[in-house]
Short mmCIF file of C-alpha atoms and ligand atoms in Angstrom, two decimals:
data_model
loop_
_atom_site.label_atom_id
_atom_site.label_comp_id
_atom_site.label_asym_id
_atom_site.label_seq_id
_atom_site.Cartn_x
_atom_site.Cartn_y
_atom_site.Cartn_z
CA MET A 19 0.36 12.99 -24.30
CA ASN A 20 4.01 12.43 -25.07
CA LEU A 21 5.16 8.79 -25.06
CA GLU A 22 8.77 7.68 -24.76
CA GLU A 23 10.18 4.37 -25.94
CA ASN A 24 12.43 2.04 -23.90
CA PHE A 25 12.24 4.16 -20.78
CA SER A 26 13.97 2.90 -17.61
CA ILE A 27 11.44 2.74 -14.75
CA LYS A 28 13.83 1.61 -11.99
CA GLU A 29 14.14 5.11 -10.51
CA LEU A 30 10.35 5.50 -10.46
CA THR A 31 10.01 2.65 -7.96
CA THR A 32 11.07 2.84 -4.31
CA LEU A 33 12.71 -0.61 -4.51
CA LYS A 34 14.97 0.62 -7.33
CA VAL A 35 14.86 -2.54 -9.41
CA GLY A 36 13.52 -3.14 -12.91
CA GLY A 37 14.26 -2.65 -16.58
CA GLU A 38 12.82 -0.54 -19.39
CA ALA A 39 9.20 -0.03 -20.29
CA ARG A 40 8.53 -0.50 -24.01
CA TYR A 41 6.52 2.76 -23.82
CA PHE A 42 6.22 5.31 -21.02
CA GLY A 43 4.05 8.39 -20.52
CA VAL A 44 2.80 10.77 -17.82
CA LEU A 45 -0.91 11.11 -17.06
CA ARG A 46 -2.03 14.64 -16.20
CA SER A 47 -5.79 14.31 -16.68
CA ALA A 48 -8.53 11.72 -17.06
CA SER A 49 -8.55 12.34 -20.84
CA ASP A 50 -4.86 11.35 -20.96
CA ILE A 51 -5.92 7.93 -19.65
CA GLU A 52 -8.32 7.56 -22.56
CA GLU A 53 -5.59 8.50 -25.04
CA ALA A 54 -3.12 6.07 -23.45
CA GLN A 55 -5.68 3.28 -23.50
CA ALA A 56 -6.35 3.77 -27.23
CA PHE A 57 -2.59 3.61 -27.91
CA ALA A 58 -2.09 0.47 -25.81
CA LYS A 59 -5.08 -1.22 -27.48
CA GLN A 60 -3.69 -0.46 -30.93
CA LYS A 61 -0.27 -1.85 -29.93
CA ARG A 62 -1.88 -4.76 -28.02
CA LEU A 63 0.14 -3.94 -24.90
CA PRO A 64 -0.86 -4.20 -21.25
CA VAL A 65 -0.90 -0.99 -19.21
CA PHE A 66 0.67 -0.47 -15.78
CA VAL A 67 0.18 2.70 -13.79
CA LEU A 68 2.75 3.89 -11.26
CA GLY A 69 1.83 6.26 -8.48
CA GLY A 70 4.67 6.63 -6.00
CA GLY A 71 6.09 3.26 -7.15
CA SER A 72 6.07 2.23 -3.49
CA ASN A 73 4.21 -1.04 -3.85
CA VAL A 74 5.59 -2.50 -7.07
CA VAL A 75 8.40 -4.85 -8.04
CA ALA A 76 9.39 -4.36 -11.69
CA SER A 77 11.04 -7.14 -13.68
CA SER A 78 14.37 -6.93 -15.49
CA GLY A 79 14.93 -6.38 -19.22
CA THR A 80 12.25 -4.92 -21.49
CA ILE A 81 8.80 -4.78 -19.96
CA ASP A 82 6.51 -5.22 -22.94
CA ALA A 83 3.89 -2.76 -21.72
CA LEU A 84 2.82 0.85 -21.65
CA VAL A 85 3.85 2.15 -18.22
CA LEU A 86 2.20 5.37 -17.08
CA LYS A 87 3.12 7.66 -14.21
CA ASN A 88 0.04 9.16 -12.62
CA GLU A 89 0.42 12.91 -12.12
CA ILE A 90 -3.24 13.89 -11.93
CA PHE A 91 -3.14 16.59 -9.26
CA GLY A 92 -5.60 18.79 -7.37
CA LYS A 93 -7.63 18.95 -4.15
CA GLU A 94 -11.18 20.28 -4.21
CA ILE A 95 -13.51 20.63 -1.23
CA LEU A 96 -16.89 19.63 -2.66
CA GLU A 97 -18.95 20.10 0.49
CA GLU A 98 -18.30 21.18 4.08
CA THR A 99 -20.62 21.18 7.08
CA GLU A 100 -19.99 21.57 10.81
CA ASN A 101 -19.38 17.82 11.18
CA SER A 102 -17.89 16.62 7.94
CA VAL A 103 -16.12 17.49 4.74
CA LEU A 104 -16.10 15.91 1.28
CA ILE A 105 -12.81 16.33 -0.64
CA LYS A 106 -11.96 15.21 -4.17
CA VAL A 107 -8.24 14.54 -4.62
CA GLY A 108 -6.24 13.82 -7.79
CA ALA A 109 -4.76 10.31 -7.91
CA GLY A 110 -1.23 11.64 -8.41
CA GLU A 111 -1.17 13.69 -5.18
CA ASP A 112 1.33 12.51 -2.58
CA TRP A 113 -0.56 10.55 0.11
CA ASP A 114 1.30 11.93 3.11
CA GLU A 115 0.92 15.54 1.89
CA PHE A 116 -2.81 14.89 1.75
CA VAL A 117 -2.72 13.56 5.33
CA ALA A 118 -0.82 16.69 6.45
CA PHE A 119 -3.40 18.89 4.64
CA CYS A 120 -6.24 17.17 6.58
CA VAL A 121 -4.46 17.31 9.95
CA GLU A 122 -3.73 21.05 9.55
CA ARG A 123 -7.42 21.75 8.86
CA GLY A 124 -8.82 19.52 11.64
CA PHE A 125 -10.25 16.94 9.23
CA ILE A 126 -10.38 13.61 11.12
CA GLY A 127 -9.84 10.10 9.74
CA VAL A 128 -6.46 9.79 8.03
CA GLU A 129 -4.04 10.87 10.80
CA ALA A 130 -3.13 7.25 11.69
CA LEU A 131 -2.23 6.73 8.02
CA SER A 132 0.61 9.25 8.30
CA ALA A 133 3.96 8.63 6.60
CA ILE A 134 2.74 5.91 4.24
CA PRO A 135 4.72 6.29 1.02
CA GLY A 136 2.84 6.51 -2.27
CA THR A 137 0.07 8.47 -3.91
CA VAL A 138 -3.63 9.04 -3.28
CA GLY A 139 -4.45 6.87 -6.32
CA GLY A 140 -2.88 3.84 -4.63
CA SER A 141 -4.99 4.23 -1.49
CA PRO A 142 -8.20 2.56 -2.80
CA ILE A 143 -6.33 -0.10 -4.83
CA GLN A 144 -4.43 -1.49 -1.89
CA ASN A 145 -6.97 -0.25 0.70
CA ILE A 146 -3.91 1.05 2.55
CA GLY A 147 -4.02 0.54 6.27
CA ALA A 148 -2.06 1.09 9.44
CA TYR A 149 -2.71 1.28 13.18
CA GLY A 150 -6.30 0.07 12.86
CA SER A 151 -7.31 2.69 10.25
CA GLU A 152 -7.75 2.00 6.58
CA ALA A 153 -8.56 3.98 3.45
CA SER A 154 -11.97 2.31 3.11
CA HIS A 155 -13.11 3.98 6.37
CA VAL A 156 -12.88 7.42 4.74
CA ILE A 157 -13.34 6.83 0.99
CA ASP A 158 -16.68 8.07 -0.32
CA SER A 159 -16.17 7.23 -4.01
CA VAL A 160 -13.46 6.60 -6.61
CA GLU A 161 -13.42 7.91 -10.18
CA VAL A 162 -11.74 5.42 -12.52
CA PHE A 163 -11.21 4.94 -16.21
CA ASP A 164 -12.37 1.45 -17.22
CA MET A 165 -9.73 0.24 -19.69
CA GLU A 166 -12.00 -2.48 -21.10
CA ASP A 167 -15.16 -0.41 -21.61
CA SER A 168 -13.23 2.84 -22.38
CA LEU A 169 -15.43 4.78 -19.98
CA LEU A 170 -14.94 7.01 -16.94
CA LYS A 171 -16.91 5.48 -14.05
CA ILE A 172 -17.62 6.46 -10.46
CA PHE A 173 -17.41 3.63 -7.94
CA SER A 174 -19.24 4.16 -4.66
CA LYS A 175 -17.54 2.85 -1.53
CA GLU A 176 -19.74 -0.29 -1.76
CA ASP A 177 -18.80 -0.86 -5.42
CA CYS A 178 -15.11 -0.84 -4.39
CA ASP A 179 -15.64 -4.13 -2.50
CA PHE A 180 -12.99 -3.26 0.08
CA SER A 181 -11.46 -5.88 2.34
CA TYR A 182 -8.17 -6.27 4.24
CA ARG A 183 -5.54 -4.55 1.99
CA ASP A 184 -7.71 -5.43 -1.03
CA SER A 185 -10.37 -4.01 -3.37
CA VAL A 186 -12.15 -4.63 -6.67
CA PHE A 187 -9.32 -2.63 -8.31
CA LYS A 188 -6.60 -4.91 -6.94
CA LYS A 189 -8.60 -8.02 -7.89
CA ASN A 190 -8.83 -6.72 -11.49
CA LEU A 191 -5.37 -5.23 -11.92
CA GLY A 192 -4.99 -3.42 -15.23
CA LYS A 193 -8.74 -2.99 -15.75
CA PHE A 194 -9.13 0.30 -13.90
CA VAL A 195 -6.97 3.43 -13.72
CA VAL A 196 -7.78 5.67 -10.77
CA ALA A 197 -8.25 9.33 -11.73
CA ASN A 198 -9.58 10.86 -8.49
CA VAL A 199 -10.58 9.74 -5.00
CA THR A 200 -13.29 11.47 -2.94
CA PHE A 201 -12.94 11.25 0.85
CA ARG A 202 -15.53 11.92 3.56
CA LEU A 203 -13.75 13.10 6.72
CA SER A 204 -15.20 14.07 10.10
CA LYS A 205 -14.87 17.36 11.93
CA ASN A 206 -15.43 18.38 15.52
CA THR A 207 -15.77 14.83 16.90
CA ASP A 208 -13.64 12.65 19.17
CA ILE A 209 -10.30 11.53 17.84
CA ASN A 210 -9.57 7.82 17.86
CA ILE A 211 -6.30 6.91 19.58
CA PRO A 212 -4.91 3.81 17.81
CA ASP A 213 -4.78 0.82 20.14
CA TYR A 214 -1.46 -0.41 18.75
CA PRO A 215 1.87 -1.19 20.40
CA GLY A 216 3.84 1.97 21.10
CA VAL A 217 1.16 4.55 20.30
CA LYS A 218 -0.08 5.38 23.83
CA GLU A 219 3.47 5.08 25.20
CA ASN A 220 4.74 7.67 22.73
CA LEU A 221 1.93 10.19 23.17
CA ASN A 222 2.75 12.56 26.00
CA THR A 223 -0.86 13.55 26.55
CA GLU A 224 -4.11 11.71 27.34
CA LYS A 225 -6.08 14.08 25.08
CA PRO A 226 -4.05 14.17 21.89
CA ASN A 227 -4.98 16.34 18.93
CA LEU A 228 -4.60 15.26 15.31
CA PHE A 229 -1.13 16.72 15.13
CA ASP A 230 -0.02 14.69 18.22
CA ILE A 231 -1.31 11.46 16.63
CA ARG A 232 0.40 12.25 13.32
CA GLN A 233 3.73 13.06 14.97
CA THR A 234 3.59 9.89 17.08
CA ILE A 235 2.87 7.65 14.10
CA ILE A 236 5.66 9.33 12.11
CA LYS A 237 8.05 8.73 15.01
CA ILE A 238 7.10 5.05 15.45
CA ARG A 239 7.22 4.32 11.72
CA GLY A 240 10.56 6.10 11.47
CA SER A 241 12.02 3.87 14.18
CA LYS A 242 10.81 0.60 12.61
CA LEU A 243 10.81 1.22 8.88
CA PRO A 244 13.62 2.20 6.55
CA ASP A 245 13.11 5.50 4.70
CA PRO A 246 12.69 4.45 1.04
CA LYS A 247 14.56 7.60 -0.02
CA VAL A 248 17.62 6.25 1.81
CA VAL A 249 17.23 2.45 1.77
CA PRO A 250 15.25 1.15 -1.23
CA ASN A 251 12.23 -0.92 -0.10
CA VAL A 252 8.48 -1.37 -0.65
CA GLY A 253 7.33 -1.52 2.99
CA SER A 254 5.71 -4.79 4.05
CA PHE A 255 6.73 -7.44 1.55
CA PHE A 256 4.22 -10.06 2.74
CA LYS A 257 0.59 -9.94 3.86
CA ASN A 258 -0.26 -11.00 7.40
CA PRO A 259 -1.63 -14.53 6.98
CA ILE A 260 -5.12 -15.21 8.29
CA VAL A 261 -5.70 -18.80 9.45
CA SER A 262 -8.59 -20.72 11.01
CA ILE A 263 -8.69 -20.98 14.82
CA GLU A 264 -8.14 -24.77 14.49
CA GLU A 265 -4.99 -24.28 12.41
CA PHE A 266 -3.79 -21.60 14.81
CA GLU A 267 -4.32 -23.84 17.89
CA LYS A 268 -2.17 -26.55 16.29
CA ILE A 269 0.69 -24.13 15.63
CA LYS A 270 0.35 -22.65 19.11
CA GLU A 271 0.87 -26.05 20.75
CA GLU A 272 4.39 -26.04 19.33
CA TYR A 273 5.01 -22.27 19.53
CA PRO A 274 3.11 -21.00 22.62
CA ASP A 275 4.41 -17.42 22.27
CA ILE A 276 3.13 -16.94 18.70
CA LYS A 277 1.85 -13.37 18.19
CA ASN A 278 -1.78 -13.23 17.08
CA PHE A 279 -4.87 -11.05 16.70
CA SER A 280 -8.51 -11.87 16.09
CA ALA A 281 -9.48 -11.53 12.43
CA GLY A 282 -13.24 -11.97 12.81
CA LYS A 283 -15.24 -14.99 13.91
CA GLY A 284 -13.25 -18.22 13.60
CA TYR A 285 -10.10 -16.59 12.18
CA ILE A 286 -6.76 -15.43 13.53
CA LYS A 287 -4.29 -12.95 11.98
CA ILE A 288 -0.63 -13.82 12.55
CA PRO A 289 1.88 -10.99 11.91
CA ALA A 290 4.06 -12.09 8.96
CA GLY A 291 6.97 -10.14 10.48
CA TRP A 292 6.80 -12.31 13.62
CA LEU A 293 6.84 -15.51 11.54
CA ILE A 294 9.90 -14.40 9.54
CA GLU A 295 11.70 -13.31 12.69
CA ALA A 296 10.85 -16.59 14.44
CA ALA A 297 12.22 -18.44 11.42
CA GLY A 298 15.52 -16.71 12.24
CA LEU A 299 15.49 -14.33 9.29
CA LYS A 300 15.35 -10.84 10.83
CA GLY A 301 18.27 -8.77 9.56
CA SER A 302 19.38 -11.63 7.26
CA SER A 303 21.14 -11.08 3.99
CA PHE A 304 20.47 -12.99 0.78
CA GLY A 305 23.21 -11.59 -1.44
CA LYS A 306 22.10 -8.11 -2.47
CA VAL A 307 18.74 -8.30 -0.69
CA GLY A 308 18.10 -8.43 3.05
CA THR A 309 15.36 -8.33 5.65
CA TYR A 310 15.47 -5.02 7.54
CA LYS A 311 17.24 -5.13 10.91
CA ASN A 312 14.32 -3.47 12.76
CA ASN A 313 11.47 -5.19 10.91
CA ALA A 314 11.75 -8.60 9.25
CA LEU A 315 8.69 -7.90 7.09
CA VAL A 316 10.56 -5.37 4.98
CA LEU A 317 12.90 -6.53 2.21
CA VAL A 318 15.63 -4.01 1.43
CA ASN A 319 17.66 -3.63 -1.72
CA GLU A 320 21.18 -3.53 -0.31
CA GLY A 321 22.63 -2.09 -3.52
CA ASP A 322 22.09 -2.82 -7.21
CA ALA A 323 19.89 -5.86 -6.54
CA THR A 324 17.91 -7.15 -9.52
CA PHE A 325 14.34 -8.37 -9.83
CA GLU A 326 15.72 -11.94 -9.77
CA ASP A 327 17.57 -11.25 -6.49
CA ILE A 328 14.34 -9.98 -4.91
CA ILE A 329 12.34 -13.02 -6.06
CA GLU A 330 15.06 -15.38 -4.85
CA ALA A 331 14.99 -13.78 -1.38
CA GLN A 332 11.18 -13.91 -1.40
CA GLU A 333 11.25 -17.64 -2.15
CA LYS A 334 13.85 -18.39 0.54
CA ILE A 335 11.76 -16.57 3.15
CA LYS A 336 8.55 -18.29 2.04
CA GLU A 337 10.26 -21.70 2.20
CA ALA A 338 11.65 -21.08 5.70
CA VAL A 339 8.25 -19.97 7.07
CA LYS A 340 6.42 -22.82 5.32
CA GLU A 341 8.87 -25.37 6.71
CA LYS A 342 8.69 -24.09 10.29
CA PHE A 343 5.00 -23.16 10.61
CA GLY A 344 3.28 -24.76 7.59
CA ILE A 345 2.05 -21.30 6.57
CA GLU A 346 2.23 -20.03 2.98
CA LEU A 347 3.19 -16.35 2.92
CA GLU A 348 1.73 -14.19 0.15
CA ARG A 349 3.57 -11.26 -1.44
CA GLU A 350 1.97 -7.84 -0.85
CA PRO A 351 3.51 -5.65 -3.62
CA ILE A 352 2.39 -5.98 -7.24
CA LEU A 353 4.67 -7.41 -9.95
CA ILE A 354 5.20 -5.48 -13.20
CA LYS A 355 6.46 -7.92 -15.84
P1 NAP B 411 3.22 -3.80 15.01
O1 NAP B 411 2.55 -2.57 15.48
O2 NAP B 411 4.29 -4.43 15.81
O3 NAP B 411 2.13 -4.91 14.70
C1 NAP B 411 2.51 -6.11 14.02
C2 NAP B 411 1.31 -6.66 13.36
O4 NAP B 411 0.38 -6.97 14.34
C3 NAP B 411 0.70 -5.68 12.40
O5 NAP B 411 0.80 -6.20 11.12
C4 NAP B 411 -0.74 -5.51 12.88
O6 NAP B 411 -1.71 -5.87 11.91
C5 NAP B 411 -0.90 -6.48 14.04
N1 NAP B 411 -1.46 -5.74 15.18
C6 NAP B 411 -0.79 -5.03 16.12
N2 NAP B 411 -1.64 -4.53 17.05
C7 NAP B 411 -2.87 -4.90 16.65
C8 NAP B 411 -4.17 -4.67 17.18
N3 NAP B 411 -4.37 -3.95 18.29
N4 NAP B 411 -5.23 -5.19 16.51
C9 NAP B 411 -5.06 -5.91 15.39
N5 NAP B 411 -3.86 -6.15 14.84
C10 NAP B 411 -2.77 -5.67 15.46
O7 NAP B 411 3.75 -3.68 13.51
P2 NAP B 411 4.32 -2.61 12.54
O8 NAP B 411 5.00 -3.38 11.50
O9 NAP B 411 5.06 -1.54 13.25
O10 NAP B 411 3.02 -1.99 11.90
C11 NAP B 411 2.22 -1.00 12.49
C12 NAP B 411 1.07 -0.67 11.54
O11 NAP B 411 1.55 -0.09 10.31
C13 NAP B 411 0.29 -1.91 11.12
O12 NAP B 411 -1.06 -1.57 11.04
C14 NAP B 411 0.87 -2.24 9.77
O13 NAP B 411 -0.05 -2.92 8.93
C15 NAP B 411 1.15 -0.89 9.21
N6 NAP B 411 2.24 -0.97 8.22
C16 NAP B 411 1.94 -1.19 6.92
C17 NAP B 411 2.98 -1.29 6.00
C18 NAP B 411 2.74 -1.56 4.56
O14 NAP B 411 3.71 -1.51 3.78
N7 NAP B 411 1.57 -1.88 4.14
C19 NAP B 411 4.28 -1.16 6.42
C20 NAP B 411 4.54 -0.97 7.74
C21 NAP B 411 3.51 -0.86 8.63
P3 NAP B 411 -2.26 -4.90 10.76
O15 NAP B 411 -1.21 -4.91 9.70
O16 NAP B 411 -3.48 -5.61 10.29
O17 NAP B 411 -2.54 -3.57 11.32
#
């Protein structure tokens, strides 16, 4: 594997901020991961892996690390029956192209996850989710390289310890590099219509097929989210806070119209976008960084913003929400520094 020194990674992230990686290389196979790990160990450097760069915020200056771009490609159908299919997909494959591949073949389970930027390798790390679906519902196993034990390992779905936008991989960032993900998708069964605002209203049929669902989700996302190819962003910048019912009731006394959803027994999920908007910060500008006009949860780089500008905006938003609602927002994207 060829490694480059002092390589600018800004253009490899959808937020378009960040400095130069001390070393940079492209992964094309699982054995490249092993080679990269040996190099990083010898140089005593941490390793960061970029997929689509759609969920990372990279710091300014020299990032004293080995940054790798995952380009492990390939889709292999391992098993297919009348009712299901098992597909192994390279971590570097584009996520939305994989969704399109499934929809075209009638494989059910990822259609509501249409138009999410990033790669297949990011899907188990972040347990990507949208419109009531999440990666954990369809992941069968994940093949990773363990950077501490220097071994390729297969994690079953249970081993992945998935929870809301989280996994064992996210809890141990840097320890595992995803090589391949194996998905179990259904065939010839009922399609789930997401029970989310705007979905039913935008479907012009009561019996939608996978293609109808995909097109509807693409349309809704397109109307609410900025295209990262046009306006640099990393999607949702904060997680939806989950609070106890008691805490929620207290806030509701003061703000009766607060948007909320059940998050399991005794807990309530409050959309972070609603909180930011209610704090008066939808479409606000903080110098070179702003909250998106159609969705306060998305921070946009309004032109040559730096890492510091992003963090400053993050802190201002967190302070405003904390002051108004007493809720501590948590950043969703990962920092590379
Ligand atoms: P939306 O549909 O207006 O919903 C706002 C929030 O309310 C979402 O965060 C969603 O939680 C929650 N919600 C809405 N209907 C719900 C229901 N029936 N049951 C439980 N929770 C419900 O917001 P949106 O921003 O356009 O997002 C639509 C979907 O795309 C959401 O699932 C969102 O997570 C996903 N999305 C993800 C990203 C990302 O970068 N990760 C970016 C944009 C959108 P959940 O987030 O738990 O679904």
